[in-house]
XYZ file of C-alpha atoms in Angstrom:
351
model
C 4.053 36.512 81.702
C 5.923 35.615 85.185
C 5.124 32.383 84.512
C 6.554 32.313 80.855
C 10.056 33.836 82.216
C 10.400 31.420 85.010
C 9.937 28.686 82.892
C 12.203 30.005 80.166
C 15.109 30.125 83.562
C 13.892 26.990 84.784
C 14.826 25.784 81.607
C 18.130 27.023 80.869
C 19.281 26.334 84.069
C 18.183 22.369 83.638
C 19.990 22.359 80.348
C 23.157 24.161 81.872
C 23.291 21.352 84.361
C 22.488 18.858 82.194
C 25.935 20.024 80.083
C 27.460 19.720 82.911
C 26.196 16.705 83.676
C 27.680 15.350 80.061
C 31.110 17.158 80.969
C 31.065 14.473 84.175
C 30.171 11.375 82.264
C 33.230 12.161 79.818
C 35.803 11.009 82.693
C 33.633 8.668 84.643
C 31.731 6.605 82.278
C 33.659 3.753 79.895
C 33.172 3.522 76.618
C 30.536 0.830 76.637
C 28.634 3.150 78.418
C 28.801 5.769 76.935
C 28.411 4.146 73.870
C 24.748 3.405 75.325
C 24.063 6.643 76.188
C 24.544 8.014 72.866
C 22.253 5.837 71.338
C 19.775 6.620 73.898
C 20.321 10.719 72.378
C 20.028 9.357 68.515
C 16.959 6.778 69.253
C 15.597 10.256 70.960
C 15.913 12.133 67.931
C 14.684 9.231 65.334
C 11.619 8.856 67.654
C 10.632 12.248 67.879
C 11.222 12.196 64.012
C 8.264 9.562 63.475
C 6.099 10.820 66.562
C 5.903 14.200 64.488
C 4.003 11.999 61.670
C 2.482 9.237 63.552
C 1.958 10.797 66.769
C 0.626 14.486 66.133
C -0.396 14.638 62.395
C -1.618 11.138 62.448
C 0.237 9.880 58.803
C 0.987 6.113 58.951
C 4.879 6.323 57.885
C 6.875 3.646 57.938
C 9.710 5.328 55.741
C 11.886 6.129 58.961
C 14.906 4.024 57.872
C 14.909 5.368 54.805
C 15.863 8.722 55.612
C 18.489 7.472 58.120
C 19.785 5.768 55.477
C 20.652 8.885 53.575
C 21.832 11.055 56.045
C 23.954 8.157 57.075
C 25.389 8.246 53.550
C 25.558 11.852 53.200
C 27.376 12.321 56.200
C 30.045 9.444 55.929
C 30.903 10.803 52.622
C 31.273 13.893 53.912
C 33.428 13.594 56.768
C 35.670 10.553 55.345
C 39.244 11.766 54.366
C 40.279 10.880 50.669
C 42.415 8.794 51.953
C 40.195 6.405 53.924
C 37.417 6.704 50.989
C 40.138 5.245 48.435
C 40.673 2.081 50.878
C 37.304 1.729 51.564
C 36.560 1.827 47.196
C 38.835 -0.874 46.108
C 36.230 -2.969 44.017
C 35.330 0.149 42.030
C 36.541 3.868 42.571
C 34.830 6.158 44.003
C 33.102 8.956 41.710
C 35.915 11.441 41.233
C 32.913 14.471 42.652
C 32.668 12.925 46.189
C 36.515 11.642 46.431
C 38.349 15.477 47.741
C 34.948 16.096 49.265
C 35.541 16.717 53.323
C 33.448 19.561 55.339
C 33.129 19.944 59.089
C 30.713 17.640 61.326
C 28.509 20.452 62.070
C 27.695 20.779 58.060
C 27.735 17.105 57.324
C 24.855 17.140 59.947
C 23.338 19.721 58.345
C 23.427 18.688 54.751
C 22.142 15.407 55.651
C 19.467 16.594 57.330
C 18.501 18.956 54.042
C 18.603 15.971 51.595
C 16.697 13.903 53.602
C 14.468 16.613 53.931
C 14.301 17.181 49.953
C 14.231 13.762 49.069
C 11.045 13.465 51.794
C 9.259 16.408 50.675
C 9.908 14.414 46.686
C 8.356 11.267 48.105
C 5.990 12.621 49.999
C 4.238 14.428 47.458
C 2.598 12.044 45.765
C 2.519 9.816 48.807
C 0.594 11.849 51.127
C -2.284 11.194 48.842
C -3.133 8.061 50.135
C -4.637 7.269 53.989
C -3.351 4.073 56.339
C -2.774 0.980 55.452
C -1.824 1.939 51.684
C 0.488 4.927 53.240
C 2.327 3.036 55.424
C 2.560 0.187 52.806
C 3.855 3.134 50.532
C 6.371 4.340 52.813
C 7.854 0.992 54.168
C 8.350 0.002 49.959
C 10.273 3.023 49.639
C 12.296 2.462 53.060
C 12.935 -1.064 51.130
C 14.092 1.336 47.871
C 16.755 3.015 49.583
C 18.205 -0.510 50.721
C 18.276 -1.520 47.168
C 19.526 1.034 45.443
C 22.115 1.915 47.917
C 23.591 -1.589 47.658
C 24.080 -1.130 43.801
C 25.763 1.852 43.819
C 29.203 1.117 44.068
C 30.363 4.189 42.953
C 28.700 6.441 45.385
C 27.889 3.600 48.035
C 30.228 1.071 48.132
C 27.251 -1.359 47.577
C 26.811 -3.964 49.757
C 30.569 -3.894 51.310
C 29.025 -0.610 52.561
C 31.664 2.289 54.248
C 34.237 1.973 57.171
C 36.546 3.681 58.572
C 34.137 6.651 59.801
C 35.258 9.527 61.613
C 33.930 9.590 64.987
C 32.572 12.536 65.689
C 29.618 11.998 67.088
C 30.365 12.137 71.051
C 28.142 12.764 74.254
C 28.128 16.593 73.606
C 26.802 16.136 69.554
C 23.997 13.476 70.578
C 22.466 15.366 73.281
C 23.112 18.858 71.819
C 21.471 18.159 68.628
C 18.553 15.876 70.699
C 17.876 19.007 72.797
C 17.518 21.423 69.869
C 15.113 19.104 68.581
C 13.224 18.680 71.616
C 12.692 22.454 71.837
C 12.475 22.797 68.364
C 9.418 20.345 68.103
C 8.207 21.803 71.225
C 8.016 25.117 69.677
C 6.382 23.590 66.323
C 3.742 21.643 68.295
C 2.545 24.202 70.218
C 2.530 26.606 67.165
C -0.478 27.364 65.181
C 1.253 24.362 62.444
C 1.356 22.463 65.710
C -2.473 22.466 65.824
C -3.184 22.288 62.169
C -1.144 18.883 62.685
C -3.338 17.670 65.542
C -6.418 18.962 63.801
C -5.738 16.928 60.718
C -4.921 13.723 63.375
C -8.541 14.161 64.430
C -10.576 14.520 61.650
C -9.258 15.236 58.218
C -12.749 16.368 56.956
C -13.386 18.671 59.702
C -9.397 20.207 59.472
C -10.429 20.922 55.975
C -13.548 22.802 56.915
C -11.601 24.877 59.091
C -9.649 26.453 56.316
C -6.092 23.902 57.003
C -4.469 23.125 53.476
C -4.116 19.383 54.460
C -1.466 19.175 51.603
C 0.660 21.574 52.399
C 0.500 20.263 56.564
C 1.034 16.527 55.445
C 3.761 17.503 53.324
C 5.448 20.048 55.916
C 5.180 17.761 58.391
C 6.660 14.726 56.631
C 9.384 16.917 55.160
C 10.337 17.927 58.626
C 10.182 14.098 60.283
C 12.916 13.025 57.095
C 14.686 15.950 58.041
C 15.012 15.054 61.876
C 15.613 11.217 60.476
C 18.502 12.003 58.402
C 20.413 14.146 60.840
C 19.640 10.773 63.237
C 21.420 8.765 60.605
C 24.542 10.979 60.142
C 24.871 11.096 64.378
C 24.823 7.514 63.849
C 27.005 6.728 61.053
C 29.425 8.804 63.385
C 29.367 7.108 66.239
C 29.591 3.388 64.824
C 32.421 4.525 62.266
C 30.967 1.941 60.036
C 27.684 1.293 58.048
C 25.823 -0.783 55.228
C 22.858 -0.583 53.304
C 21.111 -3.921 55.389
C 21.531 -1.476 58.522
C 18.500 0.525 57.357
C 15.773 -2.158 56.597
C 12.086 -2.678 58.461
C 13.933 -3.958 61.695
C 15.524 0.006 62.267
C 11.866 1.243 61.771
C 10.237 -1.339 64.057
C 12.519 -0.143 66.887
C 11.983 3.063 66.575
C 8.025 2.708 66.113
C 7.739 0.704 69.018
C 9.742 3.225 70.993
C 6.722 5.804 70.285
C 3.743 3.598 70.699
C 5.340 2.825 74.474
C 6.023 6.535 75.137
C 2.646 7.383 73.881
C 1.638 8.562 70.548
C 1.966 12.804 70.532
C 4.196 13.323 73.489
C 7.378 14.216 73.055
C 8.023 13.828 76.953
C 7.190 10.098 76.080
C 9.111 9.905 73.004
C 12.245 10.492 75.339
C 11.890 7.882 78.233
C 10.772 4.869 76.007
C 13.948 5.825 73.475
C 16.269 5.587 76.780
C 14.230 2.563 78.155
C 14.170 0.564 75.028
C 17.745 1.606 74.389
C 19.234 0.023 77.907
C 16.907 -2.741 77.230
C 18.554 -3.752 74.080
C 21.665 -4.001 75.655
C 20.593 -5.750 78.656
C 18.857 -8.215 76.796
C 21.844 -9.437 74.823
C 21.568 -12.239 77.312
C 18.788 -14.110 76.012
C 20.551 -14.194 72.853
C 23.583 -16.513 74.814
C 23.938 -19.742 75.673
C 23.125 -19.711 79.741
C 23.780 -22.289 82.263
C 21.146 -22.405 85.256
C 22.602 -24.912 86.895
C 19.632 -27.675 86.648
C 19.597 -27.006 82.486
C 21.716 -25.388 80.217
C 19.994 -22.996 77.253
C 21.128 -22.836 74.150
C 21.602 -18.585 72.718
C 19.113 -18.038 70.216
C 19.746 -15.240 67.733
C 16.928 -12.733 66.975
C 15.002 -13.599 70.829
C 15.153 -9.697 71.751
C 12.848 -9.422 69.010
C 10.925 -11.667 70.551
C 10.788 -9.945 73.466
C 10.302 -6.426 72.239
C 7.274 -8.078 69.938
C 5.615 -9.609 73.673
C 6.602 -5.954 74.938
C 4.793 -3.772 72.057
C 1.393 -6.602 72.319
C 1.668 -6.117 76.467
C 1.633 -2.105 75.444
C -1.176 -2.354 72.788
C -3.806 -4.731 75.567
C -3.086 -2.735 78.830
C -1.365 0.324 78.101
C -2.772 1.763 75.005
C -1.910 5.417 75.277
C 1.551 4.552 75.881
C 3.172 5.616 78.912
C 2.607 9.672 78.797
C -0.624 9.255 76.576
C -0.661 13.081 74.763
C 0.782 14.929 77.985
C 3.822 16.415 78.813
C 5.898 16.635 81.697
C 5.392 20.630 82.357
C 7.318 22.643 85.158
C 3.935 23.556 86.816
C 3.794 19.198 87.419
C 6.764 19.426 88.787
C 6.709 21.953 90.815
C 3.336 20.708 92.029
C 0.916 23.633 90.873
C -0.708 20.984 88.737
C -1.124 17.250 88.356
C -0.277 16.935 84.484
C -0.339 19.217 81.230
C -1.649 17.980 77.471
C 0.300 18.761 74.524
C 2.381 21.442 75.683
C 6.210 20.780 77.595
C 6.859 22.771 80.132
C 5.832 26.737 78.393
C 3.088 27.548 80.130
C-alpha cells in the first residue's frame, strides 16, 4: 500500500513538471520545433492506439488510418467557422446540417473520438471473425474505403480538394495532455482484469476461451477502443496542420505508425512512446536524403520517397536483430528507476 501511494506522488509530481516543462518550451522553442514535438505527442497516441490491438490482444489491424481519417473529418468540420467552410466549398456547397455547425476543441476531440469508436465497433463486428493475414487484409481494404469514399463526398468532404483553413488548436498543452490521459488510461486498462483477457486471447485463443473470456466481446472492445484513440489522433492532427485531404490517410500513415510499435516493442506502452518520438525526429532529420547534396568529390541528386527507404532498412534491421522491439513487453516502472529492481513486465510504474 506504501508502495502504491508513492508511486501515485511520484507520478503526479513527474506530470506537474512535465507541464511545466511544456509551459517553458512555449517561449523557447520556434515553431519548427515545436511543430516536431507535437507530432511526437499525436504519433504517441496513434501508436498506443494500434499497440492496444496488435501489441496486447494480438488482432492483425491495419485499419489505423482509417479512423484518423474520420476524426480528422469530424473534427475540422467541427471547429471550422461558417465562414471559412463556405470558401473552402466553392465547387459544391456544403450540406446546409454541417454549415452553422461550430463546438469547442475539447468536444470536437471528443466526438471524433466517439464516431470513430462507433464506426470501429460497426466494422469490427463482422471483421473480428477472421484471424491474420485475412484480418489485416480486411482492415487495410477498409482503411482504403475511407480514402475513397471521402474523396467523393463533396458535400460533406470537399472530395479530393479536401479542407483548409483549420483552426489551430491543437498546441503543446492539447498533444501532450490528451497523450498522457491515454497513457494512464491504457495503463489502467492493461493492467485491468480486460487487460489480461486481452493478453490471454494474444496467447492462445483456444485456451482464453477455456478460461471462460468471451473472445467476441474482448476483440470487439478492444478494437472499438484502438478506433477510438485513432480518431481523437486524427482530430489533434487535423488541428495542428490546419489543412487535410483524403490521400493523407492511405497505407503510408499506417506503415508509420506500425513500424513505430514493432521498434518500441509489441505490448509496451513505455515502448510505444520512445520509438513514436524517435521515429518522429527521424522523419524530420532525414528530409536530407530526399535533397540534392553536394559532397564535394560528387554531387547527389534528391530522391523523393528515400526516407521510406530508410525506415523499410530500419523496420528489416528491427525484425533480424531486435525482434522484441526495444522494451520487448516491459515497462519502465518507478521501482527500475529508483533501482529496487532491474525491469517490470506489463505493468508501468503501479506497483
Amino acid at each position: 500500500m506504501a508502495k502504491k501511494y508513492r508511486n501515485a506522488i511520484l507520478t503526479t509530481v513527474l506530470i506537474a513538471a512535465f507541464f511545466i516543462f511544456l509551459s517553458w518550451t512555449k517561449t523557447h522553442l520556434d515553431a519548427y520545433v515545436m511543430r516536431i514535438f507535437n507530432l511526437c505527442a499525436i504519433n504517441t497516441i496513434l501508436a498506443l492506439s494500434l499497440n492496444l490491438t496488435n501489441g496486447f490482444t494480438g488482432l492483425f489491424s491495419l485499419g489505423t488510418a482509417g479512423f484518423m481519417a474520420i476524426g480528422a473529418y469530424t473534427s475540422a468540420l467541427l471547429t471550422m467557422p461558417p465562414g471559412i467552410k463556405t470558401m473552402n466549398f466553392f465547387m459544391q456547397p456544403i450540406n446546409p446540417m454541417l454549415l452553422n455547425i461550430n463546438v469547442h476543441f475539447f468536444f470536437a476531440l471528443l466526438i471524433a473520438g466517439i464516431l470513430s469508436a462507433l464506426l470501429g465497433f460497426l466494422i469490427g463486428a463482422p471483421v473480428l471473425k477472421l484471424k491474420g493475414d485475412y484480418l489485416a487484409i480486411a482492415t487495410l481494404g477498409f482503411g482504403e474505403i475511407i480514402s475513397v469514399v471521402f474523396t467523393n463526398t463533396q458535400t460533406i468532404t470537399n472530395g479530393a480538394l479536401g479542407l483548409k483553413g483549420i483552426p489551430q488548436y491543437t498546441d503543446q498543452y492539447w498533444s501532450w495532455g490528451v497523450a498522457i490521459v491515454i497513457i494512464l488510461g491504457l495503463k489502467s486498462l492493461v493492467n485491468s482484469s480486460y487487460g489480461r483477457a486481452f493478453k490471454a486471447i494474444r496467447e492462445d485463443e483456444i485456451a482464453a476461451q477455456a478460461m471462460g473470456i468471451n473472445l467476441f466481446n474482448h476483440k470487439t472492445l478492444s478494437f472499438t477502443i484502438s478506433a477510438f484513440i485513432a480518431g481523437i489522433g486524427g482530430a489533434l492532427l487535423a488541428n495542428l496542420n490546419s489543412t487535410i485531404d483524403p490521400t493523407m490517410f492511405r497505407f503510408f500513415f499506417t506503415y508509420q505508425i506500425l513500424l513505430m510499435v514493432v521498434l518500441g516493442g509489441m505490448g509496451s506502452i513505455t515502448g510505444s512512446v520512445i520509438s513514436a518520438c524517435i521515429i518522429t525526429v527521424l522523419m524530420e532529420l532525414l528530409r536530407v536524403v530526399e535533397s540534392p547534396m553536394d559532397l564535394g568529390f560528387i554531387s547527389l541528386p534528391g530522391i523523393s520517397g528515400m526516407r521510406m527507404v530508410v525506415f523499410a532498412i530500419l523496420l528489416i534491421l528491427v525484425v533480424l536483430f531486435l525482434r522484441h522491439g526495444i522494451m520487448g513487453e516491459n515497462e519502465i516502472s518507478w521501482d527500475m528507476l529508483l533501482g529496487k529492481e532491474s525491469g517490470h513486465r506489463g505493468n508501468f510504474g503501479s506497483q
